[in-house]
GROMACS .gro file of C-alpha atoms in nm:
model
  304
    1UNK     CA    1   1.219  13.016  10.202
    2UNK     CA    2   1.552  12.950  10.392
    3UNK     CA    3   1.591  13.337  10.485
    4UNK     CA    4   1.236  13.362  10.564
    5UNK     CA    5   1.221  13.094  10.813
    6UNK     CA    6   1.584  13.167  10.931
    7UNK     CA    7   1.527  13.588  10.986
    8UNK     CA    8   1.161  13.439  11.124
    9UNK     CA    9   1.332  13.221  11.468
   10UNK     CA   10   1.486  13.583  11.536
   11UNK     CA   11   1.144  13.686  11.656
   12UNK     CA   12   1.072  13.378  11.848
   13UNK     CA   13   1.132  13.288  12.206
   14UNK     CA   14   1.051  12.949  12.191
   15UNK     CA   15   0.958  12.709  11.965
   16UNK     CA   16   0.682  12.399  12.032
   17UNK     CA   17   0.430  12.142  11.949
   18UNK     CA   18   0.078  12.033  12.006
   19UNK     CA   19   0.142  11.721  12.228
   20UNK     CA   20  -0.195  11.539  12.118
   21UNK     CA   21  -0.057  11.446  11.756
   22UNK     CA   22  -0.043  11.107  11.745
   23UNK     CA   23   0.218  11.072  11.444
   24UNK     CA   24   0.503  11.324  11.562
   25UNK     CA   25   0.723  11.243  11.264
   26UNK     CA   26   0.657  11.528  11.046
   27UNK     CA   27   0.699  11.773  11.361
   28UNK     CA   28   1.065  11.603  11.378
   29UNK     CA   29   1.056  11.642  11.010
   30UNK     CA   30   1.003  12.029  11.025
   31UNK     CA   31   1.294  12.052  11.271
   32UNK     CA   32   1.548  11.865  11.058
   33UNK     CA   33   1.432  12.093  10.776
   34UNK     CA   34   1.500  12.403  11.004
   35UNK     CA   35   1.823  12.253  11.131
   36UNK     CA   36   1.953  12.170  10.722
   37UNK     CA   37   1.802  12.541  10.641
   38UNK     CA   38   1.960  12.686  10.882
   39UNK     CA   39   2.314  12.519  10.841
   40UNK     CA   40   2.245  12.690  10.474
   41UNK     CA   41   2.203  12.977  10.567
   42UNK     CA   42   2.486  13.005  10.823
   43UNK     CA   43   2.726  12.880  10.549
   44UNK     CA   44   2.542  13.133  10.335
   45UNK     CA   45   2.622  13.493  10.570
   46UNK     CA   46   2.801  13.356  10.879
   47UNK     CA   47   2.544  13.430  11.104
   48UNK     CA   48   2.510  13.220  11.421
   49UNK     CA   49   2.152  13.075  11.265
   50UNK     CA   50   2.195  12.690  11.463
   51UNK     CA   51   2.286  12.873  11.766
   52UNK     CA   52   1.948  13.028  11.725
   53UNK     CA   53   1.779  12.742  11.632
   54UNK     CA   54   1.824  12.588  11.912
   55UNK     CA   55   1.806  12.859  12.164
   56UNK     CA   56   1.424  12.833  12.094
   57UNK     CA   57   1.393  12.467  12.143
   58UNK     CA   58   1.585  12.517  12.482
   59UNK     CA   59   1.366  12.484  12.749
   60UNK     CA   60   1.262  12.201  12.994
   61UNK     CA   61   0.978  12.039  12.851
   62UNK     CA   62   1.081  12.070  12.479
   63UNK     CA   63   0.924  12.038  12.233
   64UNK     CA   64   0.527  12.073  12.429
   65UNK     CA   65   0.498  12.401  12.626
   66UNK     CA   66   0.386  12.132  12.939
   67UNK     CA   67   0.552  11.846  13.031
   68UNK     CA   68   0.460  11.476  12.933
   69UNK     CA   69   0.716  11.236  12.996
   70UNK     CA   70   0.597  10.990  12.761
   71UNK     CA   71   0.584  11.185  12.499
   72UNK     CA   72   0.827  11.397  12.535
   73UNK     CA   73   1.077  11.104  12.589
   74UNK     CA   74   0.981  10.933  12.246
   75UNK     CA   75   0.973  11.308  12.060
   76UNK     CA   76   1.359  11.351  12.181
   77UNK     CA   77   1.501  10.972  12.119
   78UNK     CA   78   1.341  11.021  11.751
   79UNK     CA   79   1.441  11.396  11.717
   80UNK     CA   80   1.809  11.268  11.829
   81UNK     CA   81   1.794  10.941  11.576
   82UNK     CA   82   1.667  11.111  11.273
   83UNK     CA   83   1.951  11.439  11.352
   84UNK     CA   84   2.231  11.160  11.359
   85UNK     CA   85   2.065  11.011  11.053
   86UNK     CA   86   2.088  11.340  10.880
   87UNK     CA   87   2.407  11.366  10.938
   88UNK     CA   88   2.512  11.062  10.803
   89UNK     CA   89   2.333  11.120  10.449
   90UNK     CA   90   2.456  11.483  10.446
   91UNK     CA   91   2.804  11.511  10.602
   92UNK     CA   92   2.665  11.828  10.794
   93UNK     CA   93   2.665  11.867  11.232
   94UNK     CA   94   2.378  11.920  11.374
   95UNK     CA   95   2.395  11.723  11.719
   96UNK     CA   96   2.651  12.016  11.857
   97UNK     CA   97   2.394  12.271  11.823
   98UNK     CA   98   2.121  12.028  11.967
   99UNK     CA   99   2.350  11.959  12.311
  100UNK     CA  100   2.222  12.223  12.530
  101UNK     CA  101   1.858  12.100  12.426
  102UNK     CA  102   1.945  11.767  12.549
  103UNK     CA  103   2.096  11.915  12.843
  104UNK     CA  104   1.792  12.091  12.942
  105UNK     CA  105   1.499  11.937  12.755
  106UNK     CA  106   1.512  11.636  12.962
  107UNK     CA  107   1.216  11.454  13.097
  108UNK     CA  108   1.133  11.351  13.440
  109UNK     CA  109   1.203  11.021  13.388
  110UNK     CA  110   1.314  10.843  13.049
  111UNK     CA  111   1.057  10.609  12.893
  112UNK     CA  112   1.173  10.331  12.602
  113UNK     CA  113   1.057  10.042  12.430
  114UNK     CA  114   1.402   9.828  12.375
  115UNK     CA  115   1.198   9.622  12.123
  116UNK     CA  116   1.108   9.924  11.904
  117UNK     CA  117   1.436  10.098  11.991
  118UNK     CA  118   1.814  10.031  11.955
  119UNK     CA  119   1.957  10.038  12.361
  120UNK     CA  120   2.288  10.252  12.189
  121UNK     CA  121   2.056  10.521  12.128
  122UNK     CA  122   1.960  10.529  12.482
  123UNK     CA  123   2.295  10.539  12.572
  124UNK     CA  124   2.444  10.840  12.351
  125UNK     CA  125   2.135  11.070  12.476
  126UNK     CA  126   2.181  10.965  12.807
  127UNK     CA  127   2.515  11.076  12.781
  128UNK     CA  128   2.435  11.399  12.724
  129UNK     CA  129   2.238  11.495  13.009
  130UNK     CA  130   2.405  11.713  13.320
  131UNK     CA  131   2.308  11.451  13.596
  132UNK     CA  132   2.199  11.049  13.625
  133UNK     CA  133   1.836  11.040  13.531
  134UNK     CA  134   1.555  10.750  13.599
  135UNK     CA  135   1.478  10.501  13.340
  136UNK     CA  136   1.126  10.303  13.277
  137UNK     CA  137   1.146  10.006  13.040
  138UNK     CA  138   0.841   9.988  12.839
  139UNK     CA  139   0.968   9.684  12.651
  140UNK     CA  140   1.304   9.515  12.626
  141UNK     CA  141   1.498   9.269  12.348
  142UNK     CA  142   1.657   8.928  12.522
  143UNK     CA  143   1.893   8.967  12.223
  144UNK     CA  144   2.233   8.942  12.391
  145UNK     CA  145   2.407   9.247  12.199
  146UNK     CA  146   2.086   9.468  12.259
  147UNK     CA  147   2.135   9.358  12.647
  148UNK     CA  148   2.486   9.443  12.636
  149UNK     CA  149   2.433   9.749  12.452
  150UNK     CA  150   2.178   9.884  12.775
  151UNK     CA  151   2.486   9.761  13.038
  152UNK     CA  152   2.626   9.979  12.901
  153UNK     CA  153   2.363  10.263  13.007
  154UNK     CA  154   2.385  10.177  13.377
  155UNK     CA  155   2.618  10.439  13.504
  156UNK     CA  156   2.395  10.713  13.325
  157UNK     CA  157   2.070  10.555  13.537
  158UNK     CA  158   1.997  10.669  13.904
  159UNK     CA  159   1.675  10.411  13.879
  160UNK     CA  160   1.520  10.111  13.677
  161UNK     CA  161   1.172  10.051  13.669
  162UNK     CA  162   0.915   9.868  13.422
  163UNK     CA  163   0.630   9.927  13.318
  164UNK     CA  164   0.337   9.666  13.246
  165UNK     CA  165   0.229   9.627  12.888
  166UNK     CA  166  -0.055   9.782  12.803
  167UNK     CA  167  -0.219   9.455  12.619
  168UNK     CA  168  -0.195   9.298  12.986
  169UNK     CA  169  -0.169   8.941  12.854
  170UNK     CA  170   0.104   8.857  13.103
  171UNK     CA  171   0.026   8.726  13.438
  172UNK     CA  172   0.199   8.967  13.712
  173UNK     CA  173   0.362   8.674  13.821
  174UNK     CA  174   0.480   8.614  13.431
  175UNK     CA  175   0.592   8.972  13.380
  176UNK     CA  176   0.813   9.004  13.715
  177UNK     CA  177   0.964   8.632  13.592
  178UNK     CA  178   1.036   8.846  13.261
  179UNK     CA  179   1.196   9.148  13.485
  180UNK     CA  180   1.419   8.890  13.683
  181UNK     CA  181   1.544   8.720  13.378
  182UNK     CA  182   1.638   9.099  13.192
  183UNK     CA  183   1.823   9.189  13.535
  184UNK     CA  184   1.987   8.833  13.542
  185UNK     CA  185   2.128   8.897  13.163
  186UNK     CA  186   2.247   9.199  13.238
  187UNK     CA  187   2.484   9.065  13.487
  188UNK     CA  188   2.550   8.772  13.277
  189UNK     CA  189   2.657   8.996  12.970
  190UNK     CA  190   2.879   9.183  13.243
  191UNK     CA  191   3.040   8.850  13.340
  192UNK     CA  192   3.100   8.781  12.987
  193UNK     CA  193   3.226   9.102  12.853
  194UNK     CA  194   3.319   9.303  13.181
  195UNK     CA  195   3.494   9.044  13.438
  196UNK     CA  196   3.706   9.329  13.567
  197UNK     CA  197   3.447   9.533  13.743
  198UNK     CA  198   3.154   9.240  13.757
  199UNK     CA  199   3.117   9.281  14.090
  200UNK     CA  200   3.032   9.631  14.053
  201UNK     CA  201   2.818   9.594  13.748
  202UNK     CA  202   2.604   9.334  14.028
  203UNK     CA  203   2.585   9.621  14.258
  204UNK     CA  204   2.483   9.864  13.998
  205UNK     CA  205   2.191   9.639  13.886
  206UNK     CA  206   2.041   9.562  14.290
  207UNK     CA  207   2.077   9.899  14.340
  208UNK     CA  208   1.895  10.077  14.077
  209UNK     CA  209   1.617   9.806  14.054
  210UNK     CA  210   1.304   9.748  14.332
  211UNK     CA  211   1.273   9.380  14.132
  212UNK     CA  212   1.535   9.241  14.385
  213UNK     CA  213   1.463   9.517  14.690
  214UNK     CA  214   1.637   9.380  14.962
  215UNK     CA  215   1.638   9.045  14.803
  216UNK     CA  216   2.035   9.014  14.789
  217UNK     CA  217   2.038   8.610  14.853
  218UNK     CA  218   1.734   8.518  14.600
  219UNK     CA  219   1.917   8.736  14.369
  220UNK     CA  220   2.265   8.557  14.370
  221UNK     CA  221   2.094   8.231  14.407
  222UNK     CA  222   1.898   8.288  14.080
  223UNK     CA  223   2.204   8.475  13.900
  224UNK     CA  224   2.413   8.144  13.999
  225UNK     CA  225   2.147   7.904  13.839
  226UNK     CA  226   2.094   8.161  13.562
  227UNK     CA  227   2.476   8.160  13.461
  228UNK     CA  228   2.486   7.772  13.500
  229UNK     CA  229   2.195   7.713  13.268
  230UNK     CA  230   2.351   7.930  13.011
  231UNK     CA  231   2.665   7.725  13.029
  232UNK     CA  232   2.508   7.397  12.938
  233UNK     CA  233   2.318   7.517  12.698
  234UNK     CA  234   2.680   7.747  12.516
  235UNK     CA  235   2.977   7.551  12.658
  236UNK     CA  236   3.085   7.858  12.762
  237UNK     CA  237   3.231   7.868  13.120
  238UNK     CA  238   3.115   8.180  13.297
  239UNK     CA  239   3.097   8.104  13.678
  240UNK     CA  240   3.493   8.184  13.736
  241UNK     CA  241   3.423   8.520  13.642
  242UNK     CA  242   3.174   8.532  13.902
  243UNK     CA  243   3.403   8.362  14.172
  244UNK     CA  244   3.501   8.671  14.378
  245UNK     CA  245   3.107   8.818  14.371
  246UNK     CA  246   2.991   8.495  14.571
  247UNK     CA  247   3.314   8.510  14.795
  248UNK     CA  248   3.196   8.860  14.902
  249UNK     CA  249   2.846   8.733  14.973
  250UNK     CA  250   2.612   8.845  15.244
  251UNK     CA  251   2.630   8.756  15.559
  252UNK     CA  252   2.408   8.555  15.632
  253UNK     CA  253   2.241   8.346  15.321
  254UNK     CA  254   1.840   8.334  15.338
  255UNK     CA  255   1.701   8.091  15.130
  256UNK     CA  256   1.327   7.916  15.107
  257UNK     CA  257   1.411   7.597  15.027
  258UNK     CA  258   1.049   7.514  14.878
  259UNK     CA  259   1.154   7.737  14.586
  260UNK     CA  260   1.476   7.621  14.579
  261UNK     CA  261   1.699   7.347  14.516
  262UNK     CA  262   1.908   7.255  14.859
  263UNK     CA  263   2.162   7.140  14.597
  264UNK     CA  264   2.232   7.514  14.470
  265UNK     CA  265   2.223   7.656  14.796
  266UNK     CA  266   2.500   7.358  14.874
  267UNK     CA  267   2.700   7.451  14.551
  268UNK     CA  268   2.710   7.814  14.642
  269UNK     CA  269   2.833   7.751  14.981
  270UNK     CA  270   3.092   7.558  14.895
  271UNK     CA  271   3.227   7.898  14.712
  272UNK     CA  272   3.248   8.071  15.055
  273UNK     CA  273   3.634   8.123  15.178
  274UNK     CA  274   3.428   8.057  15.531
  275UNK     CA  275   3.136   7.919  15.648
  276UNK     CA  276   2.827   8.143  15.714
  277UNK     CA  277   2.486   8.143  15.867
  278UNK     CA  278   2.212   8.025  15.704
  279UNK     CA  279   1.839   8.105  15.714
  280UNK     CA  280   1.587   7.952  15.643
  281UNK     CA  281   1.254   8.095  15.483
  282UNK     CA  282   1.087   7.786  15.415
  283UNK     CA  283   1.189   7.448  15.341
  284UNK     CA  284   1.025   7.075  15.182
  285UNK     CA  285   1.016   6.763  15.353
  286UNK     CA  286   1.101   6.569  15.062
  287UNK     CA  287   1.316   6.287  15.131
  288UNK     CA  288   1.610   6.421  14.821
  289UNK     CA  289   1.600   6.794  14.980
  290UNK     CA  290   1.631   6.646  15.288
  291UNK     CA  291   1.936   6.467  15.202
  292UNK     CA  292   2.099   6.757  15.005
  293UNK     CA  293   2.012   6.980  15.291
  294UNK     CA  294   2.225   6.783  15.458
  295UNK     CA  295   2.509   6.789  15.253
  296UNK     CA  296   2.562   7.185  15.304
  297UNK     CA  297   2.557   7.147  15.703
  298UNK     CA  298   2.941   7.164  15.666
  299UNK     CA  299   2.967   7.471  15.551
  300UNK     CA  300   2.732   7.626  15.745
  301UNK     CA  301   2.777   7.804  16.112
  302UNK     CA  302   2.432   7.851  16.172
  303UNK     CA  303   2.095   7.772  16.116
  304UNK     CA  304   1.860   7.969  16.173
   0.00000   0.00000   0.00000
């Protein structure tokens, strides 16, 4: 059976799937068979049989003759898992002879569900692909280590985007609350674990997201009262990390002060090395906000 199938990919010129399965695993299983079968029979007569292998599984929208970026995205991240997991119960290499598939068999965009799928394995396929590629979250994990894990994705990413869950059970208002908070961890794992090039991580995360598009001032305004919150509820002090971001802040701070508290636009203020214009958006005539309003006049040079 191994020289059959192995003398058999000679005569193909590509290799690919039905795209309407809707259980894919024993297509991935046939290709880890092929892969094992063919490592066999390379071992067996030296013949460049893996090489082959994957020539036919080299083409753009591998492994369904047209593209589906869905699909196509979960077919590869399995494909890739269950190859590495191969590996590891075997001792053989088959991700070499897989690279120039991942190179060229990439989607569109890449689709994931964090909650169904570990962020590192996002990462090391990301990795392999010739130039930064979009990314749609499907789903994501608030576990700190699985946040940390997709940080470290960003420089692979040219765009983030989610997508709404299909059971629709969230309010829109609910699921871009859920959005903000993901983007806010993300910086606050960065401030934790990467206080050397924070400010660029911040960058990295209003650039590639439309959640905070053009949105600068809510955004450090909500990352200050994210990172606070986390500190009483840890003990962990976080803001100095974050010092030298809100030094370098805009120019001009825009705030709606019926969303916010004056007191957080007072304590952010105060981190300015000089004072700054402030606008504002919208504001409440309570008597407190009032008064705290007026605290932050001093470090103001404007209102606008």
């Amino acid at each position: 059976m191994t020289g059959f199938m192995c003398s058999s990919i000679c005569y193909c010129a590509c290799c690919s799937f039905y795209p309407w399965r809707p259980d894919p695993s024993k297509q991935i299983k046939f290709l880890v068979d092929l892969l094992s079968q063919a490592a066999e029979w390379e071992e067996q007569t030296g013949e460049k049989t893996l090489k082959l292998v994957s020539s036919v599984c080299t083409y753009s929208t591998f492994p369904y003759r047209h593209g589906d970026n869905y699909k196509q995205s979960d077919f590869l991240l399995d494909l890739y898992s269950h190859v590495k997991g191969y590996e590891t119960q075997t001792g053989r290499s088959f991700l070499p002879a897989l690279q120039t598939v991942y190179q060229l068999a990439s989607p569109a965009f890449w689709s994931i569900d964090l909650s169904e799928r570990k962020a590192s394995l996002l990462l090391e396929v990301l990795k392999l692909q010739p130039e930064k590629k979009p990314v749609e979250l499907k789903g994501w994990s608030d576990e700190e280590s699985e946040v940390r894990s997709f940080l470290q994705c960003l420089p692979y990413i040219s765009q983030l985007s989610f997508t709404p869950p299909q059971d629709q059970r969230r309010s829109p208002e609910e699921r871009r609350k859920r959005e903000r908070t993901f983007l806010l961890n993300l910086c606050l794992q960065a401030a934790l674990h990467e206080r050397e090039t924070i400010q660029t991580a911040i960058e990295k995360v209003l650039s590639l997201s439309k959640v905070y598009h053009n949105q600068k001032c809510d955004f450090l305004l909500d990352l200050y009262s994210h990172v606070k919150d986390y500190e009483t509820q840890t003990g962990r002090r976080v803001l100095p990390a974050l010092q030298t971001v809100y030094q370098s802040a805009p120019a001009v701070w825009s705030i709606d002060l019926s969303e916010n508290k004056a007191s957080l636009l007072l304590e952010v203020l105060k981190l300015q090395p000089e004072k700054k214009p402030v606008e504002l958006k919208g504001w409440s005539d309570e008597e407190s906000e009032v008064r705290s309003f007026l605290q932050c006049l001093p470090y103001m040079s404007q209102m606008r």
